[in-house]
Coordinates of C-alpha atoms in Angstrom, one line a residue:
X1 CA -12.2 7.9 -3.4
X2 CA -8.5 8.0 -2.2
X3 CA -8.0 4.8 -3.2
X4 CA -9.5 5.0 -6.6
X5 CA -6.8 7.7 -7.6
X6 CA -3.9 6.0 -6.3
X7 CA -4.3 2.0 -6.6
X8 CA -0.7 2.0 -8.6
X9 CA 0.6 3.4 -5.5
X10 CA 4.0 1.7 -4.0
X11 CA 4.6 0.9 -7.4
X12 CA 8.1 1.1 -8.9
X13 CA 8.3 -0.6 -12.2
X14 CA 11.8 -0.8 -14.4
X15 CA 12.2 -2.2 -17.5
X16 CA 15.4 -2.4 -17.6
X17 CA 18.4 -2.3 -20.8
X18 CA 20.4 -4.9 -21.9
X19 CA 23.3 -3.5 -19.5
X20 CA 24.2 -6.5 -17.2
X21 CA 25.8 -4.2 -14.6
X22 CA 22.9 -1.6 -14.5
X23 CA 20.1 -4.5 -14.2
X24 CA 22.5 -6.4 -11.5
X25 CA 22.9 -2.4 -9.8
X26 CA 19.6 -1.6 -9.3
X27 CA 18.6 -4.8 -8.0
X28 CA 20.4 -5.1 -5.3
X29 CA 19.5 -1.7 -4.5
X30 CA 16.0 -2.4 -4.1
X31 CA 16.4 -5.2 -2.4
X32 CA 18.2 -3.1 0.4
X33 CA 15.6 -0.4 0.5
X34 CA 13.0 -3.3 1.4
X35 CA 15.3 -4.7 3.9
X36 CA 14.3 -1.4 5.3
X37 CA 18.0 -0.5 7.0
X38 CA 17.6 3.1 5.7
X39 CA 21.0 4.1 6.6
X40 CA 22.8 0.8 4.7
X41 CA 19.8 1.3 1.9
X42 CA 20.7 5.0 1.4
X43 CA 24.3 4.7 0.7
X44 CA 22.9 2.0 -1.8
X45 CA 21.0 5.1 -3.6
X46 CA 23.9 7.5 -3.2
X47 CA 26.2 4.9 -5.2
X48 CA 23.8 4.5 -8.0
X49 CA 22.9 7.5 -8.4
X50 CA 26.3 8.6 -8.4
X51 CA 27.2 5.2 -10.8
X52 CA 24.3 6.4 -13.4
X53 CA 24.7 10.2 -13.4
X54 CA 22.3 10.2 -17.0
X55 CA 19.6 7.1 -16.1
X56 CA 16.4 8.3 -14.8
X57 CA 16.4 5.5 -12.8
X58 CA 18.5 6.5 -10.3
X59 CA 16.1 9.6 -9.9
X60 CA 12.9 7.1 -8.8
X61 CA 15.5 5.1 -6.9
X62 CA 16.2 8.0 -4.8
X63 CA 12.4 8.9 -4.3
X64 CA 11.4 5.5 -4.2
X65 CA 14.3 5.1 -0.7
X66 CA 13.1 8.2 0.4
X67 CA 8.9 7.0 0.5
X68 CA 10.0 4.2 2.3
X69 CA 12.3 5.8 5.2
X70 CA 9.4 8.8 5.6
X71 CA 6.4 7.2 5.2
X72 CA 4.4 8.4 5.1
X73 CA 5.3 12.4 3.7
X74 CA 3.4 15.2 5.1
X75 CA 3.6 18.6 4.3
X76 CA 4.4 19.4 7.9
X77 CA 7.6 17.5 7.2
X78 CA 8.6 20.4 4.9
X79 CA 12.2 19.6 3.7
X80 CA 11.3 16.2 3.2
X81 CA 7.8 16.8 1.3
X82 CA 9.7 19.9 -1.5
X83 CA 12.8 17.1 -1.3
X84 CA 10.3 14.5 -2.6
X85 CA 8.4 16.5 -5.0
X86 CA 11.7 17.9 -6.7
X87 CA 13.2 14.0 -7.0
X88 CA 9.8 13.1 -8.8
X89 CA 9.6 16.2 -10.6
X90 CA 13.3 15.6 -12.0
X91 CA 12.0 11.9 -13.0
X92 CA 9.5 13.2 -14.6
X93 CA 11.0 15.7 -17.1
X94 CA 14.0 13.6 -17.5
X95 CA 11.6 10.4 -18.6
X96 CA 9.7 12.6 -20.7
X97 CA 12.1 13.7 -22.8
X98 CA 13.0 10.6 -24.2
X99 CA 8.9 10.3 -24.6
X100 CA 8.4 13.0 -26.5
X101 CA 11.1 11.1 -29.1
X102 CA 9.6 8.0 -29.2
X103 CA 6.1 7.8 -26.9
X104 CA 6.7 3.8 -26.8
X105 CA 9.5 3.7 -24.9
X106 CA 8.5 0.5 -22.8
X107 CA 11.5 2.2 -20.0
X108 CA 10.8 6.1 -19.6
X109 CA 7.1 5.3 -20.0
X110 CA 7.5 3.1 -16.2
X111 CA 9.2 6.4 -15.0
X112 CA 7.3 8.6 -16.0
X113 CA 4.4 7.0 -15.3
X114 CA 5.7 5.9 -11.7
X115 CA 6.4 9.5 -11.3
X116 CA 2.6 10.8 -11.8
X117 CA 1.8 7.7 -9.4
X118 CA 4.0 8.5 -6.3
X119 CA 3.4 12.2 -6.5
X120 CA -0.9 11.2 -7.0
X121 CA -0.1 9.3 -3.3
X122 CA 1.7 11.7 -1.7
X123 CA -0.7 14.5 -2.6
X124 CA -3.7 11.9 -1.4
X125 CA -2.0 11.4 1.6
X126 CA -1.9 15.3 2.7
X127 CA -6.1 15.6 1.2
X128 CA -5.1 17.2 -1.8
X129 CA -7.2 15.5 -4.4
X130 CA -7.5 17.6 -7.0
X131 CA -3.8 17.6 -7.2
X132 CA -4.0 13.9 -7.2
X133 CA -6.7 13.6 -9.5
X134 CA -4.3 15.4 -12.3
X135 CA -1.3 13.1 -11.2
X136 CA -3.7 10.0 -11.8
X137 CA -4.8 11.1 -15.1
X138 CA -1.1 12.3 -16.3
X139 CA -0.2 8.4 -15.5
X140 CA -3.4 7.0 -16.9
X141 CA -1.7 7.2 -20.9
X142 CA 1.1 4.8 -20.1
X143 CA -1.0 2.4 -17.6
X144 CA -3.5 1.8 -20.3
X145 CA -0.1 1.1 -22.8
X146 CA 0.4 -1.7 -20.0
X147 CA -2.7 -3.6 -21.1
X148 CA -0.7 -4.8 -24.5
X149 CA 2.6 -4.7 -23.3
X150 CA 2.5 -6.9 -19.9
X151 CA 2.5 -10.2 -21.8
X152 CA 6.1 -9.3 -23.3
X153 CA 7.1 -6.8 -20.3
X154 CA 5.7 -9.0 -17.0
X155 CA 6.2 -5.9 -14.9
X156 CA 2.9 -4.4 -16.5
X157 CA 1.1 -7.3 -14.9
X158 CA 1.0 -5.2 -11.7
X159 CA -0.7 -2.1 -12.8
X160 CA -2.8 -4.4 -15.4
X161 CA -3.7 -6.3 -12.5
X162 CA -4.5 -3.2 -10.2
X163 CA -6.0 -1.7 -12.8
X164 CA -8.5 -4.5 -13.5
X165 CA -9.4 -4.8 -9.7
X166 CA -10.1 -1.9 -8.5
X167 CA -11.9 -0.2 -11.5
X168 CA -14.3 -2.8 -10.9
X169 CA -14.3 -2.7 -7.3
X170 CA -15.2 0.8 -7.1
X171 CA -18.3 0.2 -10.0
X172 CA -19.5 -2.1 -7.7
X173 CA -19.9 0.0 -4.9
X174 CA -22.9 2.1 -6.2
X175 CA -24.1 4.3 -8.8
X176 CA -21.6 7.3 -8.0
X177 CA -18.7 5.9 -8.6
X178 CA -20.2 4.2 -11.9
X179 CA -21.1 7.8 -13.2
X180 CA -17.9 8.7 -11.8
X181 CA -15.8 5.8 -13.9
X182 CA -17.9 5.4 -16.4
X183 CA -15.4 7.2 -19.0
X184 CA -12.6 4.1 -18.0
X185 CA -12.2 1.0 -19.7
X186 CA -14.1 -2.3 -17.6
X187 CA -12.1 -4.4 -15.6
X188 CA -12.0 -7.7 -14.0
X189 CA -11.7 -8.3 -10.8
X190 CA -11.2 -11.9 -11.3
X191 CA -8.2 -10.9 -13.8
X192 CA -7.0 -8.5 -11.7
X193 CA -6.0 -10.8 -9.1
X194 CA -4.6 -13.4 -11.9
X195 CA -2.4 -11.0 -13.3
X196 CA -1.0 -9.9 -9.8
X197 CA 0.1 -13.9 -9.6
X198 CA 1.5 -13.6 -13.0
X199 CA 3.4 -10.6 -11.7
X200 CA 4.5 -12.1 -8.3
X201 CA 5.9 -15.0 -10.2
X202 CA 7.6 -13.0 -13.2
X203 CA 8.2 -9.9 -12.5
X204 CA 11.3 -8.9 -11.5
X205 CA 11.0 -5.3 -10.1
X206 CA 7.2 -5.0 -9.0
X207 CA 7.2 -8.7 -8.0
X208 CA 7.3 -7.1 -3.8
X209 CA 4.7 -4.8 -4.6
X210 CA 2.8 -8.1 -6.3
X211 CA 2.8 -9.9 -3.2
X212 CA 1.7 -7.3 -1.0
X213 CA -1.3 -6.0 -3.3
X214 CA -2.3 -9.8 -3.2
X215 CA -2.2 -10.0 0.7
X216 CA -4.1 -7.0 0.8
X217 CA -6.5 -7.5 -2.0
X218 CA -7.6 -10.9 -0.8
X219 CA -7.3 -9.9 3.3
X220 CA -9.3 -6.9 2.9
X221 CA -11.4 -6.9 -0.3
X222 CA -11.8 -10.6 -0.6
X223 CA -12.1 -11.2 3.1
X224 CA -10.6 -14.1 3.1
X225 CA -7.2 -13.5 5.8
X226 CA -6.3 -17.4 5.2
X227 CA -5.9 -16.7 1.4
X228 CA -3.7 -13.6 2.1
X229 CA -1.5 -15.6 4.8
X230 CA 1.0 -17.2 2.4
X231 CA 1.5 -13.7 0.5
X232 CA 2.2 -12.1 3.9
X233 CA 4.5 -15.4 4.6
X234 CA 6.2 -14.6 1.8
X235 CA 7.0 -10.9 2.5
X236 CA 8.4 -11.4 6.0
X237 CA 10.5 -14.3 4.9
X238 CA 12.3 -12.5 2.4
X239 CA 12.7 -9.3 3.6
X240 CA 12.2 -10.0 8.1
X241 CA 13.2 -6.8 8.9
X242 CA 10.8 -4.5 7.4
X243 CA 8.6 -3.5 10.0
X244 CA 5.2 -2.9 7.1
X245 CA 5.7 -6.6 6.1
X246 CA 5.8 -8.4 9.8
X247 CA 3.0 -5.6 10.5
X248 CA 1.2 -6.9 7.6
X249 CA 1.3 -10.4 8.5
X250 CA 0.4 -9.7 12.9
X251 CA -3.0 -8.3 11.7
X252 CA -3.5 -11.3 9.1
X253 CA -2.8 -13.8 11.7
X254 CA -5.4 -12.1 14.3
X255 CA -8.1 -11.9 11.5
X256 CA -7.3 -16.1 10.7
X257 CA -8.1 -16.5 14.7
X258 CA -3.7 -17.5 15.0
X259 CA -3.5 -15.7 17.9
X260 CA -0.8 -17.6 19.6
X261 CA 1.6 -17.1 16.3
X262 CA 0.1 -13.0 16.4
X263 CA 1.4 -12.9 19.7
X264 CA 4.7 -14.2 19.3
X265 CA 5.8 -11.6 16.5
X266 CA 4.2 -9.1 18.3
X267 CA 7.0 -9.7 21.7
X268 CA 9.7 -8.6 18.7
X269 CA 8.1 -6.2 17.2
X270 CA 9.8 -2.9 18.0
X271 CA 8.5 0.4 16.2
X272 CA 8.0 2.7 19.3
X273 CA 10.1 5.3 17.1
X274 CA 6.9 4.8 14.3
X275 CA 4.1 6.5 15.7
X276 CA 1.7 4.9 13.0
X277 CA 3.1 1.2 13.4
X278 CA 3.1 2.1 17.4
X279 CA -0.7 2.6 17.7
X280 CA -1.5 -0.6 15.3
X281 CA 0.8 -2.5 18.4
X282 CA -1.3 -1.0 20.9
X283 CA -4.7 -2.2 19.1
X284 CA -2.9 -5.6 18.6
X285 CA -2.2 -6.6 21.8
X286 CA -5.7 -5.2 23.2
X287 CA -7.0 -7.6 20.3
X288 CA -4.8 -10.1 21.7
X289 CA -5.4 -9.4 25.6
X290 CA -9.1 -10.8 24.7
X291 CA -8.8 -13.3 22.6
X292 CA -6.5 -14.9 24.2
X293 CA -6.1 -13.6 27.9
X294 CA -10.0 -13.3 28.1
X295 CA -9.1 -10.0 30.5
X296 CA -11.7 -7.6 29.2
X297 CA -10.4 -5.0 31.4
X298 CA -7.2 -4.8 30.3
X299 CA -7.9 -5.3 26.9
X300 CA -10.7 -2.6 27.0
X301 CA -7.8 0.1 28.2
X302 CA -5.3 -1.3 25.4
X303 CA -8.1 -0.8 23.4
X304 CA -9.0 2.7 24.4
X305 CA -5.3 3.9 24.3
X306 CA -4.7 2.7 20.8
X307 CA -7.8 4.8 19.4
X308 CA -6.7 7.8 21.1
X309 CA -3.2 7.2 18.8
X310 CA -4.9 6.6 15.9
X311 CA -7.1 10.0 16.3
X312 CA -4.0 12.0 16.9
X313 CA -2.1 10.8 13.9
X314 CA -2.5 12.1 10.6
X315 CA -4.0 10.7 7.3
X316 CA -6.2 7.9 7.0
X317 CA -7.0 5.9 10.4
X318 CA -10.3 5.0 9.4
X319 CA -9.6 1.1 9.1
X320 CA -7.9 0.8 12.2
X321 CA -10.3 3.1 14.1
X322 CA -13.3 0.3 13.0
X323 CA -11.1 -2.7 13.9
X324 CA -10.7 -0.9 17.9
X325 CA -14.6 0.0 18.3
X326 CA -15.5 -3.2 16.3
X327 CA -14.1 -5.1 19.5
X328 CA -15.2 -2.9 21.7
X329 CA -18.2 -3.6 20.9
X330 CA -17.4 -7.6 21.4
X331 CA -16.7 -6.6 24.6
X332 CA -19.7 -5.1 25.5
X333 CA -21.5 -7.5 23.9
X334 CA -19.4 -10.0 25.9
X335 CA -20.8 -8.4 29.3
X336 CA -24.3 -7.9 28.1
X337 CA -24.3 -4.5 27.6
X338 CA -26.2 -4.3 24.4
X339 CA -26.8 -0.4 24.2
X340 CA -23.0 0.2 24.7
X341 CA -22.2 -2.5 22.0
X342 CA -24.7 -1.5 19.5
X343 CA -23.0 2.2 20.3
X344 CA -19.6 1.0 19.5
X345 CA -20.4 -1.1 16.8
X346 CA -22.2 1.5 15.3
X347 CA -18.9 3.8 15.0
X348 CA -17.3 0.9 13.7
X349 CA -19.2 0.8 10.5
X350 CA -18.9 4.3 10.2
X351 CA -15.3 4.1 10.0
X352 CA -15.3 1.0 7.9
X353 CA -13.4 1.2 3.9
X354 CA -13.4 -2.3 3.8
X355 CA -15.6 -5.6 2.9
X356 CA -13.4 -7.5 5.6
X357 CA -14.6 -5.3 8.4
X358 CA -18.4 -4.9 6.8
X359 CA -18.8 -8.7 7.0
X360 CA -17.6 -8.6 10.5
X361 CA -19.7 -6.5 11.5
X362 CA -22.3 -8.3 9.9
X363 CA -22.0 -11.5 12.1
X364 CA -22.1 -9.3 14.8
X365 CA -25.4 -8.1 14.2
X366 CA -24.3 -4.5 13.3

């Protein structure tokens, strides 16, 4: 059900005034938060937020920089989690102000909506979802607004588009989340994935978060890694030092059976210093060690190690933790052990969220 209350997540959506040097501002610092140099990126925020002392946007900017060096939040991380919650909490009550003059403010309604949405993910992230439950509702006024105004304002393509997706993807999945949704408009799932390509293509401030919902949606919903490639492509092009992106694109090259190019951004890919991006390595080049080495062994121990990671981590592992015993269970299937694989393979659909794995599983008799 996380994912049903923040599917707008990682979304920061501007629509920005007729000020040349504000529009000009705020891009370029965005584009330096996703080139993912935090120091460089935070002096970015500092300026603006020190150039636009009144905006609200500088407010989300600062959060927004802030999600993307401590990603992800946990309470645990105390001065950074209050830090967080204060920044959206300002965004909030400074965007609604202007809402309560005029509730169709096309520019505070994207903060102040964006605000309910980061605060519904953080709050998901640390298993509080009744908090994020509220946050998701708070937003849902202004994401609903977005169904009439994304064919004037193309940044309301992405939420229209997430919107449309998921609402249907979760329907689909059985009877308790129908009761569960029935009081929300239908969706399309079809549409959903249209208007994410409008959005990728017009869009100006949610166009990254565009491309990276459609390599995800199609990768993992869709199961369809060779469809998801060229969005992946896209992400590591323009931005080939953000360690999510190039993580993004390793696992869609291993799921499209492209070991050899996997393996060659995986010698480069340094994130020992981020323990979540550190243990998807590990699985990686177990992955890679039998595919391509054929050392089941080694590949077994890589294997082992990386689920060991992924168990002491916090938040959600569960995808990751069905991709390791999924091939695990290859392997044992590989050395006809059936009881072992059927074991493994087991815990793998336990832990699977997604129709990518599901399917997998599926060819593999589990």
């Amino acid at each position: 059900m996380r994912n049903c209350l923040i599917i707008f997540t990682l979304i920061l959506n501007y629509n920005v005034c007729a000020q040349d040097g504000f529009s000009s501002d705020l891009s370029k610092t965005l584009e330096l938060i996703y080139k993912a140099d935090h120091e460089v990126s935070k002096k970015a925020v500092k300026n603006f937020y020190n150039d636009y002392p009144n905006h609200t946007a500088r407010l989300l900017v600062r959060a927004y920089q802030m999600r993307w060096e401590h990603y992800p939040i946990f309470e645990r991380d105390e001065a950074t989690y209050k830090l967080f919650i204060q920044v959206l909490d300002s965004a909030e009550t400074s965007a609604r102000k202007v809402l309560n003059e005029d509730k169709n403010n096309n520019e505070n309604a994207y903060y102040y909506m964006t605000a309910h949405i980061m605060r519904a993910e953080l709050f998901a992230l640390n298993d509080n979802m009744v908090k994020a439950s509220i946050e998701g509702k708070n937003a849902f006024e202004y994401i609903k607004k977005g169904f009439e105004w994304c064919e004037t304002n193309p940044e309301f393509y992405t939420t229209t588009g997430l919107y449309n997706y998921y609402i249907e993807f979760y329907r689909e999945k059985g009877f308790f989340y129908r009761s569960l949704l029935w009081p929300f408009s239908k969706g399309d799932k079809k549409k959903g994935l249209e208007y994410l390509k409008e959005a990728s293509q017009k869009a100006t401030f949610t166009k990254v978060e565009a491309l990276y919902y459609l390599a995800h949606l199609n990768y993992k919903m869709e199961a369809s890694p060779a469809n998801a490639l060229p969005y992946a492509n896209q992400l590591v092009r323009q931005y080939p030092s953000n360690p999510k992106f190039i993580d993004l694109k390793i696992e869609m090259l291993i799921a499209d059976k492209q070991y050899s190019k996997a393996g060659e951004m995986l010698l480069n890919f340094n994130v020992a210093d981020i323990p979540y991006l550190n243990a998807r390595k590990c699985l990686y080049q177990g992955i890679l060690t039998l595919t391509s080495e054929n050392n089941y062994r080694k590949a077994e121990t890589q294997i082992k190690v990386a689920i060991k990671m992924f168990e002491e981590l916090l938040g959600d592992q569960d995808h990751y933790l069905s991709l390791a015993y999924m091939y695990l269970g290859t392997l044992e299937n590989i050395a006809n052990n059936a009881s072992e694989a059927n074991d493994l393979l087991s815990k793998a659909k336990n832990y699977a969220k997604y129709p990518y794995i599901h399917r997998q599983l599926e060819k593999l008799g589990a």
